[in-house]
Tab-separated table of C-alpha atoms and ligand atoms in Angstrom:
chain	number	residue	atom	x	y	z
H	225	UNK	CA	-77.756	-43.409	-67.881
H	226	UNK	CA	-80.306	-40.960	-69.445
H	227	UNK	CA	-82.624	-43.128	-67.650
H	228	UNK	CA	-81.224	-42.766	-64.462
H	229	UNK	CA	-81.132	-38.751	-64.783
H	230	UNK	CA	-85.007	-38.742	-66.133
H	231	UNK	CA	-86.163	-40.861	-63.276
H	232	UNK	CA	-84.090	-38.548	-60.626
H	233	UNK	CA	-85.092	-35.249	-61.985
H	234	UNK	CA	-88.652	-36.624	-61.990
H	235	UNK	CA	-87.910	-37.995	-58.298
H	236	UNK	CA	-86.413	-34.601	-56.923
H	237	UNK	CA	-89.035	-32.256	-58.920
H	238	UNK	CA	-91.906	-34.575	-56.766
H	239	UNK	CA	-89.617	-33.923	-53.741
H	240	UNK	CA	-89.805	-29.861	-54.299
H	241	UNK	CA	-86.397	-29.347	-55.251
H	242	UNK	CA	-86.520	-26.381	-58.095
H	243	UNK	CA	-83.557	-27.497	-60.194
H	244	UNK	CA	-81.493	-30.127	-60.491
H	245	UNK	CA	-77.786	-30.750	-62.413
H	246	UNK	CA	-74.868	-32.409	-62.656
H	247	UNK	CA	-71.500	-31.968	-62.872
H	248	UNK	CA	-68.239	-34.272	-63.060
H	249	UNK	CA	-66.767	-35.282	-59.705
H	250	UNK	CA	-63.648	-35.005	-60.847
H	251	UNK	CA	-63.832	-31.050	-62.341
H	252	UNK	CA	-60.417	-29.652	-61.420
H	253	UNK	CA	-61.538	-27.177	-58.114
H	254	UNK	CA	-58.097	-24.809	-58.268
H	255	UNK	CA	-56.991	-23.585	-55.375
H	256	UNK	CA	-59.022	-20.944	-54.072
H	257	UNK	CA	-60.058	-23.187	-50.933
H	258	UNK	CA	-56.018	-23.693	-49.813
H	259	UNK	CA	-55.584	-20.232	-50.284
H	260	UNK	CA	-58.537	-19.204	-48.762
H	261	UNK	CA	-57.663	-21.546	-45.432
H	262	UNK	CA	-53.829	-20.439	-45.596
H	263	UNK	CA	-54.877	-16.482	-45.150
H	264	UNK	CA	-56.755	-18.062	-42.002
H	265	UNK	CA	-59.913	-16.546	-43.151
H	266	UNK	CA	-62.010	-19.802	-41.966
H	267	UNK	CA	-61.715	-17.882	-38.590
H	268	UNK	CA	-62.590	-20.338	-35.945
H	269	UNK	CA	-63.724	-22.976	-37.990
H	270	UNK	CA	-60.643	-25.318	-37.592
H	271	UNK	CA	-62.841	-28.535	-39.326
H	272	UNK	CA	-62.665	-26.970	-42.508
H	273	UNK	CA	-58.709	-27.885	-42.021
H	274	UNK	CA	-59.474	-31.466	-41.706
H	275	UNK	CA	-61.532	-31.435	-44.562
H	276	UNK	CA	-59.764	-30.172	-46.944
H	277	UNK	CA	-58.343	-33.600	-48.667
H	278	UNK	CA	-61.752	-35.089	-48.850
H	279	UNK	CA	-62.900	-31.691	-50.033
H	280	UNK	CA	-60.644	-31.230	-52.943
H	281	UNK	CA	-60.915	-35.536	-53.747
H	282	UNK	CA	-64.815	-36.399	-53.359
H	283	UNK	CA	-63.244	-40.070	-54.404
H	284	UNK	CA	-61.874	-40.061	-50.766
H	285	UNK	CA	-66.275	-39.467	-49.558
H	286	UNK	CA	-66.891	-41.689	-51.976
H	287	UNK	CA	-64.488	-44.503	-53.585
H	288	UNK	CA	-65.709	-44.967	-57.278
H	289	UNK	CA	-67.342	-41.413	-57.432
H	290	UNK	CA	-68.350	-40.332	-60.896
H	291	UNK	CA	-70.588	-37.025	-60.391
H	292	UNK	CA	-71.829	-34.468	-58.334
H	293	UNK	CA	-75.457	-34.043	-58.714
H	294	UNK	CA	-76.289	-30.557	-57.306
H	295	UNK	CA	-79.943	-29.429	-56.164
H	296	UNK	CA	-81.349	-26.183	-55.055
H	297	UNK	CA	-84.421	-26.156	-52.302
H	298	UNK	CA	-85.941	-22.463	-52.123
H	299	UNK	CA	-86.639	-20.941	-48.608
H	300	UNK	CA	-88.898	-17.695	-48.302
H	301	UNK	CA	-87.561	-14.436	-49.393
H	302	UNK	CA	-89.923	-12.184	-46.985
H	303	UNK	CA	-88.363	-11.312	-43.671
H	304	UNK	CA	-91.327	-12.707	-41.350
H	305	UNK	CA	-90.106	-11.814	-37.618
H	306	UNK	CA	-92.681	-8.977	-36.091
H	307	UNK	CA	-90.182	-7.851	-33.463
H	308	UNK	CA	-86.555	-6.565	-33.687
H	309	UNK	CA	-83.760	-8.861	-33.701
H	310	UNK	CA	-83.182	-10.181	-37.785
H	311	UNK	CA	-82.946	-13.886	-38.556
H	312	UNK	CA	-81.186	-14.763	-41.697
H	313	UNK	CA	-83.987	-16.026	-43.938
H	314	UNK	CA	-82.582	-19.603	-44.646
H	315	UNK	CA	-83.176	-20.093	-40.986
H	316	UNK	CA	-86.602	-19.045	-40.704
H	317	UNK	CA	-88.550	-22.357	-40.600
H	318	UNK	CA	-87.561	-25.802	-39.531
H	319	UNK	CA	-84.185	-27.183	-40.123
H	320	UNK	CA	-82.975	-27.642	-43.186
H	321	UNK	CA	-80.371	-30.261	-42.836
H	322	UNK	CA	-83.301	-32.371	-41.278
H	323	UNK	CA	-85.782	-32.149	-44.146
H	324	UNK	CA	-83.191	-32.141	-47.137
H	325	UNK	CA	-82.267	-35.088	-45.514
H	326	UNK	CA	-84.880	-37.134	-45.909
H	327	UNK	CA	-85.962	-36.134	-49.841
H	328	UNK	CA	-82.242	-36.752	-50.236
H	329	UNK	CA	-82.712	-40.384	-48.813
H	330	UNK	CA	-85.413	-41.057	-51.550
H	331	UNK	CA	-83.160	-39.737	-54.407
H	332	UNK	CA	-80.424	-41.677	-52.948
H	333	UNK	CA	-82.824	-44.744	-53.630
H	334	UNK	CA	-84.031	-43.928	-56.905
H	335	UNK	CA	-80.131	-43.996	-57.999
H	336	UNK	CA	-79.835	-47.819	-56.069
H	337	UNK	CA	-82.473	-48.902	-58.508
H	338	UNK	CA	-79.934	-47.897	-61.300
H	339	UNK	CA	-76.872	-49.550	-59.623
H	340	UNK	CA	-76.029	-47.005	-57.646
H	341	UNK	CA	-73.572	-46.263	-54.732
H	342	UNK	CA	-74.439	-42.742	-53.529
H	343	UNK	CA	-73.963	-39.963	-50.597
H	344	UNK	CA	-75.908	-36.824	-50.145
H	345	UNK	CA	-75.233	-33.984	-48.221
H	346	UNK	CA	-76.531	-30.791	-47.418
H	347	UNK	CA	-74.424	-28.155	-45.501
H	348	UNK	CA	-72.763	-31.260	-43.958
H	349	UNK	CA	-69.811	-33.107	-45.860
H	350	UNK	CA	-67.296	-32.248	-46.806
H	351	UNK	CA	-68.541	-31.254	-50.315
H	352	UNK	CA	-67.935	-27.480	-51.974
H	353	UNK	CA	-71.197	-27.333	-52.527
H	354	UNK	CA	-70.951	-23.320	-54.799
H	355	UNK	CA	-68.250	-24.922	-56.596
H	356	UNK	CA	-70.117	-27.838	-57.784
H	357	UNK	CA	-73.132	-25.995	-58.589
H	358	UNK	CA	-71.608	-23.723	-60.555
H	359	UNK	CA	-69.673	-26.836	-62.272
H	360	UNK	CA	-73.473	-28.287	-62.699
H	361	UNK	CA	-75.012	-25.400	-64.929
H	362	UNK	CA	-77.278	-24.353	-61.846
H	363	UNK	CA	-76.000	-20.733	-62.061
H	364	UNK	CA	-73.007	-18.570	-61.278
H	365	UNK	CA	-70.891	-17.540	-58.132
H	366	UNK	CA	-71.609	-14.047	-57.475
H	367	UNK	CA	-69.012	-11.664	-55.821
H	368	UNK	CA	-70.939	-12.052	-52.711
H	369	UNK	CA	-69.947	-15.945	-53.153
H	370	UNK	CA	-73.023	-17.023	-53.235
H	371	UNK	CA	-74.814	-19.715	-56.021
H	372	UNK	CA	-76.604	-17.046	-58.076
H	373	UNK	CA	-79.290	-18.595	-60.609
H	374	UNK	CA	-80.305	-15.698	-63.577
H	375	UNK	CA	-84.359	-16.500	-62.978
H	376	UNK	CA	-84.271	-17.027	-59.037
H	377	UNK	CA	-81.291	-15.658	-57.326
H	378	UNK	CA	-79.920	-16.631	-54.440
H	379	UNK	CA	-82.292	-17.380	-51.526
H	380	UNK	CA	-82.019	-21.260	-51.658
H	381	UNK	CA	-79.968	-23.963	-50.152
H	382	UNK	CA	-77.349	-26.396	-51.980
H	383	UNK	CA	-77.703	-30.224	-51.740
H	384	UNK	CA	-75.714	-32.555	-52.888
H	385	UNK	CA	-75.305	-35.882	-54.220
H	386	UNK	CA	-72.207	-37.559	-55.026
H	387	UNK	CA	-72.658	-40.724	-57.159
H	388	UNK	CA	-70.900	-44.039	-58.912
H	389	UNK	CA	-73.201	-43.465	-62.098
H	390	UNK	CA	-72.165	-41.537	-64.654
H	391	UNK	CA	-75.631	-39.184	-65.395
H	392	UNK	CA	-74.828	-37.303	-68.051
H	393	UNK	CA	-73.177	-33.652	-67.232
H	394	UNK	CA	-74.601	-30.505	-67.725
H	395	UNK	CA	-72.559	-27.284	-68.480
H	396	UNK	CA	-71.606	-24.320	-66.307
H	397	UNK	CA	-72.921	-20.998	-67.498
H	398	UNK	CA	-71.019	-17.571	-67.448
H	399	UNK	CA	-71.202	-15.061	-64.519
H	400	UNK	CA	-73.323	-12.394	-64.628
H	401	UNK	CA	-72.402	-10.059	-62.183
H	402	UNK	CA	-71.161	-7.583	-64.552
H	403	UNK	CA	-69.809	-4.326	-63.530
H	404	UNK	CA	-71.791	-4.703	-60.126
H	405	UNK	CA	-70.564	-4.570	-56.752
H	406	UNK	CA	-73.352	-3.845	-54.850
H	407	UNK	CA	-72.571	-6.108	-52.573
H	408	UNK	CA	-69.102	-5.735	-51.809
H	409	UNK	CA	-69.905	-2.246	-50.947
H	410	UNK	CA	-73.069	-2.815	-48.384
H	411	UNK	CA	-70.765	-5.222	-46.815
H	412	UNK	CA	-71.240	-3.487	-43.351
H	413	UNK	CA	-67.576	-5.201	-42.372
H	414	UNK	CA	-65.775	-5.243	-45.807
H	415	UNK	CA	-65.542	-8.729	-45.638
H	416	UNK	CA	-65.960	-9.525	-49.212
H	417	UNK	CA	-63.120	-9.761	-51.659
H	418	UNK	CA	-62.096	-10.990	-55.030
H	419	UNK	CA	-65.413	-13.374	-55.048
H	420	UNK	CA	-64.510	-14.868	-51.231
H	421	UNK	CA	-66.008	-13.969	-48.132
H	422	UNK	CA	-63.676	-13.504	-45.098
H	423	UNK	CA	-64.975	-15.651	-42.338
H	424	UNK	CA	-63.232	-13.019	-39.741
H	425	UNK	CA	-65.068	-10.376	-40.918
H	426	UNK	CA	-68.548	-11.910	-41.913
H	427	UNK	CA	-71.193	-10.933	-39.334
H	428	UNK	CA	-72.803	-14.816	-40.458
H	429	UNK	CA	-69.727	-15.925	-39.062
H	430	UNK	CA	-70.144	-13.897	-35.871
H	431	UNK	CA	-73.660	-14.407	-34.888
H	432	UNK	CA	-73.898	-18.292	-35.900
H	433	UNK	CA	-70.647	-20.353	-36.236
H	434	UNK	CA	-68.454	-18.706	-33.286
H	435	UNK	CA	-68.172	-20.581	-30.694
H	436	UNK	CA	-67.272	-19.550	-27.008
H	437	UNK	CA	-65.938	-15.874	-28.727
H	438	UNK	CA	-68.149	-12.237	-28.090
H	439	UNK	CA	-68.455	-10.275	-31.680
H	440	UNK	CA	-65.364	-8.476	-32.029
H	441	UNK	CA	-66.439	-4.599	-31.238
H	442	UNK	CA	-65.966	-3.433	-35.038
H	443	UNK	CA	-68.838	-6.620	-36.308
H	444	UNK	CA	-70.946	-5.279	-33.303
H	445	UNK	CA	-70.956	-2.185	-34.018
H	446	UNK	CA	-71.913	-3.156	-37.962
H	447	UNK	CA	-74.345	-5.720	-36.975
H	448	UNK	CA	-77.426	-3.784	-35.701
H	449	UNK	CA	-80.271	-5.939	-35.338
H	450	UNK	CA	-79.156	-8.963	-36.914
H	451	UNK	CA	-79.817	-11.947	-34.213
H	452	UNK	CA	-78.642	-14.906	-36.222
H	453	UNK	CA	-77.101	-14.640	-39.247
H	454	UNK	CA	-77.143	-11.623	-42.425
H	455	UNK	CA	-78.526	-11.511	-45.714
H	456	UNK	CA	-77.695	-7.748	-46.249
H	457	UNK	CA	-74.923	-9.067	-49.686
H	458	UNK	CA	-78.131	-10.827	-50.982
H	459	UNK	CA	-80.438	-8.377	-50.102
H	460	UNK	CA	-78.577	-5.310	-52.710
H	461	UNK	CA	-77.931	-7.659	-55.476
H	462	UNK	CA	-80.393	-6.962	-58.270
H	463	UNK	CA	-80.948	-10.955	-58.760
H	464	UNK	CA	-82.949	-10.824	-55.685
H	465	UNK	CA	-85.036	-8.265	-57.012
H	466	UNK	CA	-89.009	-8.720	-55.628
H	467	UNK	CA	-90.386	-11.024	-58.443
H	468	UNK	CA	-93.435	-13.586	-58.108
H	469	UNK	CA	-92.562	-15.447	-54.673
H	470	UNK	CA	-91.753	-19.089	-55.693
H	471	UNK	CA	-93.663	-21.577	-53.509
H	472	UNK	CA	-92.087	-21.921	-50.111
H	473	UNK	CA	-92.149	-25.308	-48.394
H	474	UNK	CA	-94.395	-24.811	-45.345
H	475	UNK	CA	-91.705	-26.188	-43.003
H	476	UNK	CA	-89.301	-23.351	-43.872
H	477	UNK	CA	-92.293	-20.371	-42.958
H	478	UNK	CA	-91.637	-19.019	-39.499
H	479	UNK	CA	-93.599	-20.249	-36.802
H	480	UNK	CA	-95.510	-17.663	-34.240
H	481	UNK	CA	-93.115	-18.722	-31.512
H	482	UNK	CA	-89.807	-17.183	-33.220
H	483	UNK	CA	-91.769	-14.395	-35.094
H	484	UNK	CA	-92.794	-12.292	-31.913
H	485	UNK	CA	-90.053	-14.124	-29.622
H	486	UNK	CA	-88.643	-10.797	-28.488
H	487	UNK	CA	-84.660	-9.856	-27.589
H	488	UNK	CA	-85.819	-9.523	-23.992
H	489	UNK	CA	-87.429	-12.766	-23.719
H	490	UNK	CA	-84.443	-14.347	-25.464
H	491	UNK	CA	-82.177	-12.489	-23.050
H	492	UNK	CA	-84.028	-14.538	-20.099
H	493	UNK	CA	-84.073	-18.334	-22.051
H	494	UNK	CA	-82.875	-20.654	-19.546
H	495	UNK	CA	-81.430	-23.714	-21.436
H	496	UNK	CA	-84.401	-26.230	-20.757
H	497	UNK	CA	-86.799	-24.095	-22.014
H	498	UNK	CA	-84.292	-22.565	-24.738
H	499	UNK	CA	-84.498	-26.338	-26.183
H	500	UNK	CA	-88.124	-26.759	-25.860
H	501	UNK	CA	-88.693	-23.439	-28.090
H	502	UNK	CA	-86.048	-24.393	-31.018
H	503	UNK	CA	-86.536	-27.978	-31.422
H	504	UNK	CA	-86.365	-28.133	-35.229
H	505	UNK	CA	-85.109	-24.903	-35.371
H	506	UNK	CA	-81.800	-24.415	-37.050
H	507	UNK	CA	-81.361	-21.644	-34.076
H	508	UNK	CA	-80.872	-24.729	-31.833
H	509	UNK	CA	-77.451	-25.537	-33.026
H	510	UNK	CA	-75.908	-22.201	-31.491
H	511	UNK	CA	-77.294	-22.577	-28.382
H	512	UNK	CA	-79.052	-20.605	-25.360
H	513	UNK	CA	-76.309	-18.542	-23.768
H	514	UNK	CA	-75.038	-17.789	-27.695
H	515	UNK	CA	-78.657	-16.865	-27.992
H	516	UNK	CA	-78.705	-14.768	-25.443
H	517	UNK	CA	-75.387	-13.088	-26.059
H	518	UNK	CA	-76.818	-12.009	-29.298
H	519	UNK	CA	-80.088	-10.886	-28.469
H	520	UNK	CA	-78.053	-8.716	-25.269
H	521	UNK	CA	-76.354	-7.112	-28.459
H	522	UNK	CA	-79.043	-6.710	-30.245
H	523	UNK	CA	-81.068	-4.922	-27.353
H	524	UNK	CA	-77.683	-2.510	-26.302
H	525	UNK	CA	-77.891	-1.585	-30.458
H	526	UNK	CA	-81.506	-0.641	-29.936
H	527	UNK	CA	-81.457	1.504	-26.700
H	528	UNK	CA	-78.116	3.188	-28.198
H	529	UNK	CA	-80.255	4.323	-31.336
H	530	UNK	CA	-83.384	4.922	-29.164
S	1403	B12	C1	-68.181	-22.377	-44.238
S	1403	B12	C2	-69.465	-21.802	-44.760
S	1403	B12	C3	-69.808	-20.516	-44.347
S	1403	B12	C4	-68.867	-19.635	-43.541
S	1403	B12	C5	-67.746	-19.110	-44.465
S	1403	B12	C6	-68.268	-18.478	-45.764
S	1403	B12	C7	-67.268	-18.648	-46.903
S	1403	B12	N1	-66.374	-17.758	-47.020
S	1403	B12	O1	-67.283	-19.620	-47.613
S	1403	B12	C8	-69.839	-18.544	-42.984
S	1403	B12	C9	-70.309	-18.954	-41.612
S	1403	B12	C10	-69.264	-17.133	-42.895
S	1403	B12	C11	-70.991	-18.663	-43.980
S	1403	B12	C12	-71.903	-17.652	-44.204
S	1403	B12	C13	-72.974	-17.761	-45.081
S	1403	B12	N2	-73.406	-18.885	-45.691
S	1403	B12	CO1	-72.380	-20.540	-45.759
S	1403	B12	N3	-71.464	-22.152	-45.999
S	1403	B12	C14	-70.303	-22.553	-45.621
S	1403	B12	C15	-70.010	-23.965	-46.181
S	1403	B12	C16	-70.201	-24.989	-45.065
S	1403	B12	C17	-68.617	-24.122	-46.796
S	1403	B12	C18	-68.229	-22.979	-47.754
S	1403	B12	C19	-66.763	-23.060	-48.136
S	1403	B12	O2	-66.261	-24.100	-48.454
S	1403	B12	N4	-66.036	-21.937	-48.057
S	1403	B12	C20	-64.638	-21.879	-48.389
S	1403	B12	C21	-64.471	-21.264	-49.756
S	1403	B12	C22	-63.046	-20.907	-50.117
S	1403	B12	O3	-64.903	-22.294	-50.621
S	1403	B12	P1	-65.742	-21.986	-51.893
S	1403	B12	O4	-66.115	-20.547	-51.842
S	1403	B12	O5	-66.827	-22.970	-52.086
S	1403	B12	O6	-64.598	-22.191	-52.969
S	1403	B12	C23	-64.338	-23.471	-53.535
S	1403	B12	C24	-64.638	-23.454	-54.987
S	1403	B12	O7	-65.730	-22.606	-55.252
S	1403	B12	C25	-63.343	-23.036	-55.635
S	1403	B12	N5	-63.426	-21.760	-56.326
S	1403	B12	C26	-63.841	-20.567	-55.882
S	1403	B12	N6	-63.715	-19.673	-56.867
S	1403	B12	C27	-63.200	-20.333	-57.937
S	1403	B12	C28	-62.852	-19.905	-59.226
S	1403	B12	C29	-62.324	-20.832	-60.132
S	1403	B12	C30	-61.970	-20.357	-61.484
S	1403	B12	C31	-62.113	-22.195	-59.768
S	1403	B12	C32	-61.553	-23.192	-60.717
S	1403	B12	C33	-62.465	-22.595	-58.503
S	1403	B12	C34	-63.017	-21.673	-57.603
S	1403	B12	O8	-62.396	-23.013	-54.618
S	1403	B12	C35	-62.885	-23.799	-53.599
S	1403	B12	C36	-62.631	-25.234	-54.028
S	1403	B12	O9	-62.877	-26.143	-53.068
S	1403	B12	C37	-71.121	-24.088	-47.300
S	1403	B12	C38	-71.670	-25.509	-47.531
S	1403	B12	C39	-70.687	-26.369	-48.310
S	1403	B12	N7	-70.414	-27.559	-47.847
S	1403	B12	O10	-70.189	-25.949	-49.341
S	1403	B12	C40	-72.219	-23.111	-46.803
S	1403	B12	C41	-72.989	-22.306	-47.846
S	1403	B12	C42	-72.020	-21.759	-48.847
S	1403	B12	N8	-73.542	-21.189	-47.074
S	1403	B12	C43	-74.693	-20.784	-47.458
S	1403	B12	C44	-75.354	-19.644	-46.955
S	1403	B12	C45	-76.830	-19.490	-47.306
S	1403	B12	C46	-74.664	-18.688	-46.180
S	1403	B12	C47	-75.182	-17.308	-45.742
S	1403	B12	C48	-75.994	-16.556	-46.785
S	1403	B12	C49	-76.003	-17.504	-44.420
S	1403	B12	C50	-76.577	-16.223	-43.800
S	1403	B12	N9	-77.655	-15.658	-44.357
S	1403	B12	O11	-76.092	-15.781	-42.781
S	1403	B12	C51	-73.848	-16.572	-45.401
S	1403	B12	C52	-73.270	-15.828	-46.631
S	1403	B12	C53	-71.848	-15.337	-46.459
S	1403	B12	C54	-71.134	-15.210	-47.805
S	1403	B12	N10	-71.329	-14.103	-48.482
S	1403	B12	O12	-70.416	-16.153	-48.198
S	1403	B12	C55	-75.237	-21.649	-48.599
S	1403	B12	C56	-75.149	-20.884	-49.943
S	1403	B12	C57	-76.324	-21.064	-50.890
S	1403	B12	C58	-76.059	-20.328	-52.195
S	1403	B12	N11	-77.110	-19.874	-52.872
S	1403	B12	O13	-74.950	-20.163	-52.615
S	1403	B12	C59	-74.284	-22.935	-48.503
S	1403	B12	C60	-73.969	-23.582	-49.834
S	1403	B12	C61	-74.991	-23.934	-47.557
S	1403	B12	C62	-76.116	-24.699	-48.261
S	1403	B12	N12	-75.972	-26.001	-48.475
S	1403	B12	O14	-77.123	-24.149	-48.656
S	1403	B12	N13	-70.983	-19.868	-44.632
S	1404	SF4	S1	-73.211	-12.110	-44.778
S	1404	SF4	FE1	-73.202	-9.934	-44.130
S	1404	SF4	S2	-71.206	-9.619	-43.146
S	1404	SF4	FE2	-71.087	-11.584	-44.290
S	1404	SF4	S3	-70.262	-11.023	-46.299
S	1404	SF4	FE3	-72.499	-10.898	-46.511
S	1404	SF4	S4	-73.002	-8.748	-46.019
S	1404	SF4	FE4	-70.927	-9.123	-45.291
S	1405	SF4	S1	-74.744	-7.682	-55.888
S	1405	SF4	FE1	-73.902	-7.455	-57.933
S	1405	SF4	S2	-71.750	-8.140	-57.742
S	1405	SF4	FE2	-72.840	-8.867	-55.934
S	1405	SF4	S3	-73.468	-10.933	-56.466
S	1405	SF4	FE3	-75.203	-9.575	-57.007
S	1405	SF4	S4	-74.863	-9.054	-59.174
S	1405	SF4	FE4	-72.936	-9.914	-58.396
């Protein structure tokens, strides 16, 4: 199987993934996730519910499963919009779930060659993606929650690949977060506790994943400028400190269109046009009058501070 690993680490490298490892399907996950859905701090997000077996079994994703293989993709770490209105960096450029997909697709072949069964995910299975990073040696969960590697930090995304072979394992490495709590503290909304973010709280939560719901007036009146998303418990912790920018995939830079796309222009998107603009943009998924909700709050939080 050392084989297999060598060939796929020589595979995803090619691909532009910036570190691969792997970690046993089976590594006992505690119970952090029940207790986490229990306290009902997956807010709205009632599919993390009917997850949860497959979640905590990845043999129920996969029958056979032996490993996790975990990847990390980088995204940019400069904040590229001209005009007010913050998008979360990860959701700069194109979609991600779209163009992991296909590298995944060609790592999901060079396991076939080996015998194989596979299935790959990125931000969509039912996979705890931290977890089984951490579990594969790729770094440690900060108290923001977040994957935190010691040379990189945290601006990247987590894919996955669950798999019948059994690669050999790497092995997780301590947290470093120290004393620090940097981020628990710039948490505009407190929403961050004992290493878990609160869902109900998180302004990400707010701007992206609510559906049909206006911010709650306490996230509004935290939020600011942020249009889609916040990075503000990545952007305190020293891990993310300005070091040589690793090169950035040229489908996750910002195009022109969102970069001087102003709050008033969003505030007037009709939905044809809204879905002209963001095809391929992971901004598409919340939709135009979501859009425009935000970028209404975003303009009110301007002319208040004006
Ligand atoms: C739901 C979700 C959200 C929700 C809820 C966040 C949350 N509290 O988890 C919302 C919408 C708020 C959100 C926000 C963000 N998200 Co999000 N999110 C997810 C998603 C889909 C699931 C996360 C999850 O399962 N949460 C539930 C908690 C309880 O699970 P968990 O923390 O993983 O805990 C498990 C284990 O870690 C274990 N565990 C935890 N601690 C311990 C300790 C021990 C000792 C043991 C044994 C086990 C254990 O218990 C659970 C077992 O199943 C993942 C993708 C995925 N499939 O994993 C992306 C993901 C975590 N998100 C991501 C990102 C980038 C973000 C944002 C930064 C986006 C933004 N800029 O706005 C913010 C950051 C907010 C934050 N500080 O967490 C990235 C993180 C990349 C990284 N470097 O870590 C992911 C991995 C997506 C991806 N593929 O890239 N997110
Ligand atoms: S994403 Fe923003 S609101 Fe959510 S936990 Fe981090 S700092 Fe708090
Ligand atoms: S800000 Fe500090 S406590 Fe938070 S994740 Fe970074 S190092 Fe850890």
């Amino acid at each position: 199987m050392h084989a297999a690993r060598q060939a796929l680490e020589y595979a995803a490298r090619a691909l532009g993934f910036s570190a691969l490892g792997v970690a046993r399907a089976d590594a006992n996950q505690g119970t952090q996730l029940q207790d986490w859905l229990a306290a009902g701090e997956h807010a709205g997000m009632r599919w993390m519910e009917r997850h949860l077996p497959a979640r905590l079994c990845p043999e129920l994703v996969l029958p056979g499963v032996q490993r996790v293989v975990m990847l990390t993709y980088e995204y940019a770490r400069r904040d590229a919009r001209r005009v007010r209105g913050r998008v979360a960096r990860y959701a700069q450029g194109e979609d991600y779930h779209k163009l992991l997909a296909g590298k995944l697709a060609d790592l999901d072949e060079t396991l076939s060659f080996y015998g194989g069964q596979q299935r790959c995910f990125s931000d969509s299975g039912p996979v705890s993606e931290r977890f089984f990073a951490q579990e594969a040696g790729l770094g440690w969960r900060g108290r923001n929650g977040l994957l935190i590697r010691p040379q990189r930090g945290s601006y990247c995304f987590l894919a996955c690949i669950l798999t019948t072979l059994e690669l050999p394992c790497d092995t997780p490495q301590p947290a470093r977060c120290g004393n620090c709590r940097r981020c628990e503290e710039a948490c505009p909304t407190h929403a961050l506790h004992d290493g878990q973010c609160d869902a109900r709280r998180c302004l990400s939560y707010w701007s992206i994943e609510a559906r049909g719901e206006a911010m709650p007036p306490e996230q509004a009146a935290a939020a600011g400028d942020r249009l889609y998303g916040c990075d503000i418990c990545q952007e305190v912790c020293p891990w993310n400190r300005p070091r040589p920018e690793p090169t950035i995939d040229l489908h996750l830079l910002m195009p022109a269109m969102l970069r001087d796309l102003t709050t008033e222009q969003m505030e007037q998107l009709d939905a044809e046009t809204f879905n002209d603009l963001f095809a391929g943009s992971p901004l598409r998924r919340i939709g135009a009058e979501h859009l425009r909700r935000n970028a209404a709050r975003v303009a009110a939080a301007g002319n208040e501070t004006d």
